[in-house]
Every structure is written in C-alpha cells, then in structure tokens.
Short mmCIF file of C-alpha atoms and ligand atoms in Angstrom, two decimals:
data_model
loop_
_atom_site.label_atom_id
_atom_site.label_comp_id
_atom_site.label_asym_id
_atom_site.label_seq_id
_atom_site.Cartn_x
_atom_site.Cartn_y
_atom_site.Cartn_z
CA MET D 23 0.00 0.00 0.00
CA LEU D 24 1.23 3.46 -0.89
CA HIS D 25 2.43 5.60 2.01
CA LEU D 26 3.04 9.32 1.53
CA PHE D 27 4.33 12.13 3.69
CA ASP D 28 1.38 14.32 4.66
CA THR D 29 2.35 17.97 5.26
CA ALA D 30 -0.66 18.44 7.53
CA VAL D 31 0.51 15.80 10.03
CA GLY D 32 4.25 16.03 9.38
CA GLN D 33 4.80 12.31 8.82
CA VAL D 34 4.52 9.47 6.35
CA VAL D 35 1.04 7.94 6.54
CA PRO D 36 -0.95 5.36 4.54
CA PHE D 37 -2.58 6.98 1.52
CA ARG D 38 -6.27 6.17 1.89
CA THR D 39 -8.76 7.08 -0.80
CA ARG D 40 -12.35 8.25 -0.53
CA GLU D 41 -13.51 5.50 -2.89
CA PRO D 42 -11.84 2.12 -3.47
CA GLN D 43 -9.45 2.12 -6.44
CA LYS D 44 -10.25 5.74 -7.27
CA VAL D 45 -8.05 8.77 -6.65
CA SER D 46 -9.13 12.39 -6.81
CA MET D 47 -6.25 14.84 -6.84
CA TYR D 48 -5.80 18.56 -7.32
CA VAL D 49 -2.45 20.12 -8.17
CA CYS D 50 -2.03 23.89 -8.29
CA GLY D 51 -1.15 24.81 -11.84
CA PRO D 52 0.71 27.81 -13.22
CA THR D 53 -0.11 31.48 -13.27
CA VAL D 54 0.33 32.12 -16.97
CA TYR D 55 2.38 35.28 -17.38
CA GLY D 56 5.75 33.97 -18.61
CA PRO D 57 7.56 30.83 -19.73
CA PRO D 58 7.54 27.86 -17.33
CA HIS D 59 10.59 27.75 -15.07
CA LEU D 60 12.40 24.69 -13.74
CA GLY D 61 10.32 24.64 -10.55
CA HIS D 62 7.16 24.37 -12.68
CA GLY D 63 8.77 21.49 -14.52
CA ARG D 64 9.61 19.74 -11.28
CA PHE D 65 6.17 19.85 -9.67
CA SER D 66 4.53 18.85 -12.96
CA LEU D 67 6.83 15.84 -13.24
CA VAL D 68 6.54 14.83 -9.57
CA PHE D 69 2.75 14.74 -9.71
CA ASP D 70 2.76 13.17 -13.17
CA VAL D 71 4.91 10.37 -11.76
CA LEU D 72 2.53 9.97 -8.80
CA ARG D 73 -0.45 9.87 -11.14
CA ARG D 74 1.16 7.37 -13.51
CA TYR D 75 2.31 5.18 -10.64
CA LEU D 76 -1.22 5.16 -9.18
CA GLU D 77 -2.66 4.27 -12.60
CA TRP D 78 -0.01 1.57 -13.05
CA SER D 79 -1.08 0.25 -9.63
CA GLY D 80 -4.67 -0.07 -10.84
CA PHE D 81 -6.23 3.19 -9.63
CA ASP D 82 -8.58 5.27 -11.70
CA VAL D 83 -7.17 8.80 -11.25
CA ARG D 84 -9.11 12.00 -11.68
CA TYR D 85 -6.41 14.66 -11.94
CA VAL D 86 -7.41 18.31 -11.82
CA SER D 87 -4.83 21.03 -12.34
CA ASN D 88 -5.80 24.63 -12.91
CA ILE D 89 -4.60 27.50 -15.01
CA THR D 90 -4.57 30.80 -13.11
CA ASP D 91 -5.39 33.16 -15.95
CA ILE D 92 -6.17 36.26 -13.89
CA ASP D 93 -3.61 37.62 -11.45
CA ASP D 94 -1.60 40.76 -10.58
CA LYS D 95 1.41 39.44 -12.48
CA ILE D 96 -0.60 38.88 -15.67
CA ILE D 97 -2.11 42.37 -15.39
CA GLU D 98 1.35 43.86 -14.80
CA ARG D 99 2.79 42.09 -17.84
CA GLY D 100 -0.15 43.29 -19.95
CA GLN D 101 0.47 46.86 -18.81
CA GLN D 102 4.20 46.56 -19.60
CA GLU D 103 3.49 45.27 -23.09
CA GLY D 104 0.47 47.50 -23.70
CA ARG D 105 -1.71 44.46 -24.29
CA ASP D 106 -4.88 42.95 -22.94
CA PRO D 107 -3.92 40.67 -19.98
CA ALA D 108 -6.24 38.00 -21.45
CA GLN D 109 -3.99 37.81 -24.52
CA ILE D 110 -0.94 37.34 -22.32
CA ALA D 111 -2.69 34.49 -20.51
CA VAL D 112 -3.75 32.75 -23.74
CA ARG D 113 -0.26 32.97 -25.23
CA CYS D 114 1.50 31.79 -22.06
CA GLU D 115 -0.97 28.94 -21.55
CA ALA D 116 -0.21 27.65 -25.07
CA ILE D 117 3.52 27.75 -24.25
CA TRP D 118 2.81 25.92 -20.98
CA TRP D 119 1.07 22.98 -22.67
CA LYS D 120 3.76 22.76 -25.32
CA ALA D 121 6.42 22.46 -22.61
CA MET D 122 4.33 19.90 -20.68
CA ASP D 123 3.91 17.80 -23.83
CA ALA D 124 7.65 17.99 -24.45
CA ILE D 125 8.52 16.61 -21.01
CA GLY D 126 5.84 13.94 -21.34
CA VAL D 127 3.43 15.19 -18.66
CA LYS D 128 -0.01 13.70 -19.23
CA ARG D 129 -2.73 16.29 -19.67
CA PRO D 130 -4.93 16.65 -16.56
CA THR D 131 -8.36 15.04 -16.61
CA VAL D 132 -9.68 18.59 -16.21
CA ALA D 133 -7.63 21.80 -16.49
CA PRO D 134 -9.99 24.56 -15.36
CA ARG D 135 -9.21 28.21 -15.97
CA ALA D 136 -9.88 30.48 -13.00
CA THR D 137 -11.85 32.98 -15.11
CA GLU D 138 -14.41 30.25 -15.92
CA PHE D 139 -15.34 29.92 -12.23
CA VAL D 140 -15.68 33.54 -11.12
CA ASP D 141 -19.45 33.25 -10.47
CA ARG D 142 -18.84 30.32 -8.15
CA MET D 143 -16.09 32.26 -6.37
CA VAL D 144 -18.46 35.18 -5.79
CA GLU D 145 -20.98 32.72 -4.32
CA LEU D 146 -18.41 31.34 -1.90
CA VAL D 147 -17.30 34.79 -0.74
CA ASP D 148 -20.93 35.91 -0.44
CA GLY D 149 -21.66 32.97 1.85
CA LEU D 150 -18.69 33.76 4.06
CA VAL D 151 -19.71 37.43 4.35
CA ALA D 152 -23.29 36.42 5.19
CA ASP D 153 -21.98 34.12 7.95
CA GLY D 154 -19.80 36.86 9.41
CA LYS D 155 -16.63 34.90 8.59
CA ALA D 156 -15.49 37.46 6.03
CA TYR D 157 -15.63 41.26 6.12
CA VAL D 158 -15.50 44.08 3.60
CA LEU D 159 -12.76 46.73 3.60
CA ALA D 160 -12.03 49.62 1.26
CA ASP D 161 -10.03 47.49 -1.19
CA GLY D 162 -11.77 44.14 -0.97
CA VAL D 163 -13.25 41.31 1.07
CA TYR D 164 -11.13 39.50 3.70
CA LEU D 165 -11.42 36.23 5.59
CA ASP D 166 -11.29 36.46 9.37
CA THR D 167 -8.70 33.76 10.08
CA HIS D 168 -9.43 33.90 13.83
CA GLN D 169 -12.69 32.14 13.09
CA VAL D 170 -11.01 29.23 11.34
CA GLU D 171 -10.34 26.25 13.54
CA GLY D 172 -6.84 24.89 13.12
CA TYR D 173 -5.51 27.77 11.07
CA GLY D 174 -1.75 27.17 10.74
CA LEU D 175 -2.09 23.41 10.13
CA LEU D 176 -0.03 23.42 6.93
CA ALA D 177 2.39 26.04 8.17
CA ARG D 178 2.83 23.70 11.14
CA GLN D 179 2.59 26.76 13.39
CA SER D 180 0.01 28.09 15.80
CA LEU D 181 -2.12 31.06 14.86
CA ASP D 182 -0.35 33.13 17.53
CA SER D 183 3.10 32.51 16.13
CA LEU D 184 1.85 33.16 12.60
CA GLN D 185 0.31 36.43 13.75
CA ALA D 186 3.59 37.44 15.38
CA GLY D 187 5.49 36.55 12.23
CA ALA D 188 3.11 38.23 9.78
CA ARG D 189 4.43 41.40 8.30
CA VAL D 190 2.69 44.57 9.30
CA GLU D 191 0.93 45.34 6.09
CA ALA D 192 -0.10 48.70 4.73
CA LEU D 193 -3.73 47.88 5.31
CA GLU D 194 -4.18 48.59 9.01
CA ASP D 195 -7.88 47.78 8.99
CA LYS D 196 -7.50 44.03 8.79
CA ARG D 197 -8.80 42.35 11.92
CA ASN D 198 -5.77 40.05 12.13
CA PRO D 199 -2.41 40.11 10.34
CA THR D 200 -3.06 36.65 8.86
CA ASP D 201 -6.41 37.64 7.29
CA PHE D 202 -6.25 37.48 3.51
CA VAL D 203 -8.14 38.85 0.55
CA LEU D 204 -10.95 36.83 -1.04
CA TRP D 205 -12.16 39.45 -3.49
CA LYS D 206 -10.07 42.37 -4.73
CA LEU D 207 -11.87 45.52 -5.77
CA ALA D 208 -10.58 46.70 -9.13
CA LYS D 209 -8.22 49.55 -9.77
CA PRO D 210 -8.84 51.55 -12.94
CA GLY D 211 -7.91 49.71 -16.13
CA GLU D 212 -7.96 46.23 -14.61
CA PRO D 213 -10.11 43.33 -15.84
CA THR D 214 -13.23 43.07 -13.67
CA TRP D 215 -16.21 40.90 -12.84
CA PRO D 216 -19.33 42.15 -11.03
CA SER D 217 -19.90 41.32 -7.36
CA PRO D 218 -22.13 42.48 -4.49
CA TRP D 219 -19.12 44.48 -3.15
CA GLY D 220 -18.28 46.15 -6.44
CA ASP D 221 -16.44 45.22 -9.60
CA GLY D 222 -13.25 43.30 -8.99
CA ARG D 223 -11.61 39.91 -9.24
CA PRO D 224 -11.09 36.88 -7.03
CA GLY D 225 -8.03 36.40 -4.82
CA TRP D 226 -5.73 33.55 -5.84
CA HIS D 227 -6.54 31.42 -2.77
CA THR D 228 -10.25 31.67 -3.56
CA GLU D 229 -9.73 30.40 -7.10
CA CYS D 230 -8.24 27.05 -6.11
CA VAL D 231 -10.63 26.23 -3.26
CA VAL D 232 -13.61 26.74 -5.57
CA MET D 233 -12.20 24.81 -8.53
CA SER D 234 -10.98 21.87 -6.45
CA LEU D 235 -14.24 21.45 -4.52
CA ASP D 236 -16.39 21.97 -7.61
CA LEU D 237 -14.52 19.46 -9.75
CA LEU D 238 -13.56 16.85 -7.15
CA GLY D 239 -16.19 17.21 -4.42
CA GLU D 240 -15.82 17.38 -0.66
CA GLY D 241 -13.14 15.34 1.03
CA PHE D 242 -11.16 14.73 -2.14
CA ASP D 243 -8.07 12.61 -1.75
CA LEU D 244 -4.98 14.69 -2.35
CA HIS D 245 -3.97 18.29 -2.81
CA GLY D 246 -0.48 19.02 -4.03
CA GLY D 247 2.01 21.54 -5.27
CA GLY D 248 5.46 22.93 -4.69
CA GLN D 249 6.54 23.36 -1.08
CA ASP D 250 6.34 27.16 -1.39
CA LEU D 251 2.56 26.78 -1.80
CA ALA D 252 1.94 25.06 1.55
CA PHE D 253 1.77 28.41 3.29
CA PRO D 254 0.02 30.70 2.72
CA HIS D 255 -1.70 29.47 -0.48
CA HIS D 256 -2.83 26.03 0.62
CA GLU D 257 -3.40 27.11 4.21
CA ASN D 258 -5.73 29.82 2.93
CA GLU D 259 -7.53 27.53 0.52
CA ARG D 260 -8.18 25.17 3.38
CA ALA D 261 -9.22 28.01 5.69
CA GLN D 262 -12.02 28.99 3.29
CA ALA D 263 -13.28 25.44 2.98
CA ILE D 264 -13.30 25.05 6.78
CA ALA D 265 -15.01 28.43 7.20
CA CYS D 266 -17.71 27.22 4.77
CA GLY D 267 -18.13 24.03 6.81
CA ARG D 268 -16.91 21.90 3.92
CA GLU D 269 -14.54 18.99 4.11
CA PHE D 270 -11.38 19.70 2.14
CA ALA D 271 -8.40 17.64 0.92
CA HIS D 272 -7.54 14.55 3.00
CA HIS D 273 -3.87 14.47 2.14
CA TRP D 274 -1.37 17.26 1.47
CA MET D 275 1.70 16.62 -0.63
CA HIS D 276 4.47 19.11 -1.42
CA ASN D 277 7.64 18.74 -3.43
CA GLY D 278 10.99 20.40 -2.71
CA PHE D 279 12.71 23.29 -4.45
CA VAL D 280 14.92 23.37 -7.48
CA GLU D 281 18.31 24.62 -6.35
CA VAL D 282 21.66 25.56 -7.70
CA GLY D 283 24.61 25.47 -5.31
CA GLY D 284 22.27 25.05 -2.34
CA GLU D 285 20.22 28.14 -3.13
CA LYS D 286 16.63 28.28 -4.25
CA MET D 287 16.48 28.80 -7.99
CA SER D 288 15.87 32.30 -9.15
CA LYS D 289 16.16 33.85 -12.55
CA SER D 290 19.67 35.07 -11.91
CA LEU D 291 21.02 31.67 -10.93
CA GLY D 292 22.00 28.55 -12.74
CA ASN D 293 22.71 27.23 -16.18
CA PHE D 294 19.18 27.35 -17.48
CA THR D 295 16.98 30.39 -17.92
CA ASN D 296 13.81 28.33 -17.83
CA LEU D 297 12.29 24.97 -18.73
CA LEU D 298 12.13 25.76 -22.46
CA ASP D 299 15.84 26.46 -22.42
CA LEU D 300 16.56 23.05 -20.90
CA ILE D 301 14.30 21.27 -23.41
CA ASP D 302 15.99 23.08 -26.30
CA ARG D 303 19.46 22.01 -25.26
CA HIS D 304 18.87 18.47 -23.98
CA ASP D 305 16.82 15.33 -24.45
CA ALA D 306 13.55 16.42 -22.79
CA ARG D 307 13.35 13.03 -21.05
CA ALA D 308 16.52 13.89 -19.12
CA TYR D 309 14.64 16.26 -16.82
CA ARG D 310 12.18 13.52 -15.84
CA LEU D 311 15.04 11.16 -15.09
CA LEU D 312 16.79 13.86 -13.07
CA VAL D 313 13.59 14.49 -11.07
CA LEU D 314 13.25 10.73 -10.45
CA ARG D 315 16.82 10.50 -9.20
CA SER D 316 16.03 12.75 -6.22
CA HIS D 317 13.39 12.07 -3.64
CA TYR D 318 10.52 14.46 -4.33
CA ARG D 319 10.85 16.18 -0.93
CA SER D 320 14.59 16.79 -1.32
CA PRO D 321 16.07 19.81 -3.07
CA LEU D 322 16.92 19.14 -6.72
CA GLU D 323 20.18 20.39 -8.22
CA VAL D 324 19.66 21.30 -11.86
CA THR D 325 22.91 22.18 -13.59
CA GLU D 326 24.39 21.46 -17.00
CA ALA D 327 26.37 18.65 -15.34
CA THR D 328 23.44 16.93 -13.58
CA VAL D 329 21.27 17.09 -16.73
CA ALA D 330 24.10 15.72 -18.89
CA ASP D 331 24.61 12.91 -16.38
CA ALA D 332 20.91 12.03 -16.60
CA GLU D 333 21.23 12.03 -20.39
CA ARG D 334 24.05 9.49 -20.20
CA GLN D 335 21.87 7.30 -18.00
CA LEU D 336 19.09 7.60 -20.59
CA ASP D 337 21.54 6.35 -23.21
CA ARG D 338 22.06 3.24 -21.10
CA LEU D 339 18.30 2.71 -20.87
CA ASP D 340 17.86 3.18 -24.62
CA ALA D 341 20.77 0.86 -25.38
CA PHE D 342 19.10 -1.77 -23.21
CA ALA D 343 15.78 -1.21 -25.00
CA ARG D 344 17.52 -1.75 -28.35
CA ARG D 345 19.34 -4.82 -27.11
CA THR D 346 16.10 -6.38 -25.88
CA ALA D 347 13.82 -5.13 -28.67
CA ASP D 348 13.21 -8.71 -29.83
CA PHE D 349 11.84 -9.61 -26.42
CA ALA D 350 9.42 -6.68 -26.28
CA ASP D 351 6.64 -8.32 -28.31
CA ASP D 352 6.94 -11.76 -26.79
CA GLY D 353 4.15 -11.18 -24.28
CA VAL D 354 6.33 -12.64 -21.53
CA ALA D 355 5.12 -11.68 -18.05
CA ALA D 356 7.35 -9.29 -16.10
CA ASP D 357 9.42 -10.88 -13.36
CA PRO D 358 7.14 -10.65 -10.27
CA ALA D 359 9.98 -10.43 -7.71
CA THR D 360 11.44 -7.42 -9.56
CA LEU D 361 8.10 -5.64 -9.68
CA ASP D 362 7.57 -6.37 -5.97
CA ALA D 363 10.93 -4.79 -5.14
CA PHE D 364 10.03 -1.76 -7.27
CA ARG D 365 6.64 -1.44 -5.57
CA THR D 366 8.21 -1.67 -2.13
CA ALA D 367 10.44 1.31 -2.97
CA MET D 368 7.72 3.40 -4.63
CA ASP D 369 5.12 2.68 -1.92
CA ASP D 370 7.56 4.10 0.63
CA ASP D 371 6.70 7.77 0.13
CA LEU D 372 7.26 7.58 -3.63
CA ASN D 373 10.90 6.63 -3.26
CA THR D 374 11.82 7.05 -6.92
CA PRO D 375 15.62 6.81 -6.35
CA GLY D 376 14.95 3.39 -4.80
CA GLY D 377 12.71 2.48 -7.76
CA LEU D 378 15.49 3.45 -10.19
CA ASP D 379 17.96 1.33 -8.24
CA VAL D 380 15.72 -1.68 -8.84
CA MET D 381 15.43 -0.74 -12.53
CA PHE D 382 19.17 -0.43 -13.14
CA ARG D 383 19.96 -3.53 -11.10
CA THR D 384 17.52 -5.44 -13.30
CA ILE D 385 19.19 -4.07 -16.42
CA ARG D 386 22.57 -5.35 -15.19
CA GLN D 387 21.09 -8.78 -14.48
CA ALA D 388 19.41 -8.91 -17.89
CA ASN D 389 22.58 -7.80 -19.67
CA ALA D 390 24.52 -10.55 -17.93
CA ALA D 391 21.88 -13.08 -19.02
CA LEU D 392 22.04 -11.73 -22.58
CA ASP D 393 25.79 -12.27 -22.62
CA LEU D 394 25.13 -15.90 -21.69
CA GLU D 395 22.31 -16.14 -24.27
CA ASP D 396 20.02 -17.17 -21.44
CA ASP D 397 16.81 -16.02 -23.14
CA SER D 398 14.44 -17.53 -20.59
CA THR D 399 15.97 -15.28 -17.92
CA VAL D 400 16.17 -12.19 -20.14
CA GLY D 401 12.50 -12.11 -21.20
CA PRO D 402 10.86 -11.59 -17.77
CA LEU D 403 13.58 -9.13 -16.68
CA ALA D 404 13.28 -7.07 -19.88
CA ALA D 405 9.50 -7.03 -19.47
CA ALA D 406 9.93 -5.83 -15.86
CA VAL D 407 12.19 -2.97 -16.97
CA ARG D 408 9.62 -1.87 -19.56
CA SER D 409 6.86 -2.05 -16.98
CA MET D 410 8.81 0.03 -14.43
CA CYS D 411 9.61 2.63 -17.09
CA ALA D 412 5.90 2.87 -17.91
CA ALA D 413 5.07 3.29 -14.21
CA VAL D 414 7.18 6.44 -13.97
CA GLY D 415 6.57 7.72 -17.50
CA LEU D 416 10.06 7.10 -18.89
CA GLU D 417 9.77 6.59 -22.60
CA LEU D 418 12.30 4.15 -24.07
CA ARG D 419 13.69 4.58 -27.56
CA GLU D 420 14.45 1.31 -29.25
CA ARG D 421 15.62 3.11 -32.33
CA ASP D 422 18.06 5.94 -31.94
CA VAL D 423 16.82 8.68 -34.22
CA SER D 424 19.03 11.50 -32.98
CA PRO D 425 21.28 13.16 -35.58
CA PRO D 426 25.06 12.66 -35.47
CA ASP D 427 26.60 14.58 -32.59
CA VAL D 428 29.57 16.95 -32.68
CA ARG D 429 32.09 14.16 -32.15
CA VAL D 430 30.71 12.02 -34.99
CA LEU D 431 30.63 15.00 -37.34
CA ALA D 432 34.25 15.86 -36.47
CA LEU D 433 35.37 12.28 -37.20
CA ALA D 434 33.53 12.30 -40.53
CA GLU D 435 35.20 15.57 -41.43
CA ALA D 436 38.64 14.23 -40.43
CA ARG D 437 38.00 11.20 -42.63
CA ARG D 438 37.06 13.41 -45.57
CA THR D 439 40.31 15.34 -45.13
CA ALA D 440 42.32 12.09 -44.91
CA ARG D 441 40.73 10.78 -48.11
CA ALA D 442 41.37 14.03 -49.93
CA ALA D 443 45.04 13.69 -48.89
CA LYS D 444 44.94 10.06 -50.09
CA ASP D 445 45.83 8.86 -46.57
CA PHE D 446 43.73 5.71 -46.89
CA ALA D 447 45.08 4.02 -43.76
CA GLU D 448 43.92 6.95 -41.66
CA SER D 449 40.64 7.15 -43.57
CA ASP D 450 39.94 3.45 -42.88
CA ARG D 451 40.86 3.84 -39.24
CA LEU D 452 38.36 6.72 -38.91
CA ARG D 453 35.70 4.67 -40.73
CA ASP D 454 36.15 1.92 -38.12
CA GLU D 455 36.00 4.43 -35.31
CA LEU D 456 32.71 5.80 -36.64
CA ARG D 457 31.33 2.31 -36.98
CA ALA D 458 32.17 1.62 -33.35
CA LEU D 459 30.08 4.69 -32.49
CA GLY D 460 27.17 3.28 -34.50
CA TRP D 461 27.63 5.16 -37.79
CA ILE D 462 28.33 3.86 -41.29
CA VAL D 463 30.01 6.14 -43.82
CA GLU D 464 28.82 5.75 -47.39
CA ASP D 465 30.86 7.35 -50.13
CA GLY D 466 28.80 8.54 -53.04
CA ALA D 467 29.09 10.89 -55.99
CA ASP D 468 28.13 13.85 -53.75
CA GLY D 469 30.64 12.96 -51.04
CA ALA D 470 30.24 10.87 -47.88
CA THR D 471 26.97 10.43 -46.00
CA LEU D 472 26.36 9.04 -42.53
CA ARG D 473 23.74 6.51 -41.59
CA ARG D 474 23.04 4.49 -38.48
CA VAL D 475 24.44 0.96 -38.24
ZN1 ZN V 29 -3.73 26.72 -6.00
#
C-alpha cells in the first residue's frame, strides 16, 4: 500500500482514498504570465509520476490542475506590453502545454481556468460574508482567520506565532495580520467581474478552493504543489473550505525546491533560464530522469552537469531497449519479484531513487543473461524494466533517431580530409572508429553520407 508524507501531520502515513481504487487529486497549476521555469517542470513531473504510478497500480485517477489566468502578475505584464492581460494568458498557456507535452506530462483530466469559475467564487465569498466569517474593507473582502479552527495546520505553526510573524501590512484595517483577501476591488484599467461588493476579481486562494471542490467534491483525496505553496496558499484555501463548513483535501503533498549550489532557484542563478531552455538544449526526457533521481521532498540540483549525467543514463536505458527489442513483443510476463521490489520502494513515500535502483539492477542482471544467451531469464527481466519505465513515465527509444553529434561530425570531417590527402590508412581507421560509435560512412558521388548501423 502506498504511504506518503502528509504535510498536515508532518509524517509518512498510509494513503487512503475516498472511494476504493479511485483517486481524486488537485495540483495547483501555473499562473500564466511567462515561460515555465524549472520549478514548474519539477512539480509537474513529480505529480505526473505519482499519477502514472497510481494508474499503473490499478487506480482510476481524476487529476485536476488549474490554469490561473487572472492575477496581478498577468495584469502587470499586460500593462508593460500595452496588451490585454487576457492575450498574455492565452499565449502563455499555449507555451505551458507545449512544454508539458515535451517533457511527457499527461494532460490533466480537467484543467480549469480560473476565469471560468468567477461566479462560483463570488458565491463562496458571499456565503462567508453572510456568515460573518469574512468582512468588507475599502479594497476588498477578507477572511477572518481567527474564526477558522486549526488555522496554521499546513504552516505547522500556531495562529499566535503566525500572527507574530506576519508582516505589518499597509492595510491597518484588517482584523488580524493573517487575514487574507478573497475578493479584490478593481483599480482603474484592470479586468473586472461584477460582485455584491463592487467590480473586482477573485483572490488567488479563492480560485483554487472553488475549482478543487467543484470538480472533485468534498473530502477529495490529495492536494499538491510545490513546497512554497503550503503556506500561505494552501493554508488559505483550506481556511475557506473550513469556514464554509466543507470537508477539504484529506492528504497534502508538497515537493521540494529546485536549487543551484544550495540556493533556491531564481532567474539570476544557474545554467538554465527556464524549462524551455533546458528542453531546447537536452533530451527532454533527461529532466524527468533527473527528477526521479532525487526524492521528491529533497532539493533538486539542476545544472548542466546533472542534466548531462541524466542524459548518459538515458543512453544506457535506450541501449538496453535496443538490445532487448526482440523480447518486447513476446508477451512474456514481467518478473514478479522485480516488480515487488520496485513497488516496495515506490510505496515508501514515492521513493523514486529506490525504484530506479531496482530498474538499473535489473538491467545489469538482464545484460549478464544476454551475454550468456540465457533467453528464458532475459525475457521476464526485460518485461519488468519496460513495466517500471511505464510506471514512472520514462519513454524508451528502441531506435536511436538522434542526428550525429559533434564528435561524430568531427570524425567524418577528419575522414574526408584524410581521403582528400589520399591517406587511406587513416581514412579506414576513422571509418572503423565511426562504426564503433554506431555510424556507417557511405561514399557517393556527392561525397560521404552518414547513416546508423
Ligand atoms: Zn492553488
């Protein structure tokens, strides 16, 4: 049985679902005002791996992940570019999905846009005001956090210590420092929706509580996101649900930061500007493998070196897939002991490094059996490797379709030079070297061409 760390209780607990064999999960999606960064890539991959593993384990997963398409940052970007914020959101959302497709993240079952749920958000805020749980100030409507039982659960702090730690904000009228905005009254030139308190727009925390409860129902199984969302975003989502008397998420899961040199990733740090940059320069699968190599709650170092190392490991996986391609269609059952070992690792708080250990150990065993031409051993092990790859969304390439790399091109050029100088011994030596790298040189009327062995 899967066990996961629950942020709300601060320990690893059995993951129990509302309905047998069905999982309902909500993962906070992006605010679409710029290209996805590496942190976006990490949370998307972590929860994609969880979803795929649950599906592989026989669960029917309903996965909801939103698009925040109205927000201060989108409005700001629109003002900077002299464009309608809605256009910014549409353009950035398209870029988001393209990046998600590139890194192999399955599309959510439902991907609601915040602007499609504004009426429902107004209803929720209206109810809270009517109950005296929320109050109206000059710039918007606020939740009275003192009336929320257990506020501070996800911060793992008491309300008193949160109050002491809260910055003294410009708005002195708030009843408590931890109170937060549910509905923001509009400033001139901003996109607006009508409400009983005046034209405005929903607060970010109100968006997610409405969309998750509407699309998954009360007491849904899991709410997730990056660790920076636990407080205040998730705390404040939960506070609204509690204030409405509605049961919220049963399990809270948060993944760690992307870091470079021990510091949280920011735009000024690191080798990669953003996720698109990484995808452009590397095999997009390398980021998934890199994410899998760290436990999801640990910090993740993303540098040119760690990505390149993951790429080399992918080469080993692909080479194994090619070597065992003939076994792939045999319909042989995967080795049960291997899958059990994999499950044991993954069920222990999604221990993907442990799962990968099982995978690479199995590859070594299968390679040894291949060397001995022990086909009856190879088949079940190769099937197990394919099954484990499917469980974590690692796509295997049985055929290498990548173009010749810099080294291969340099060797081909050196060979051309040697031939032109009629140094045939050197030319033959280079031909052999290329062949050892998997490339055949064919001399034709238009010069030499390269093709895969
Ligand atoms: Zn959210």
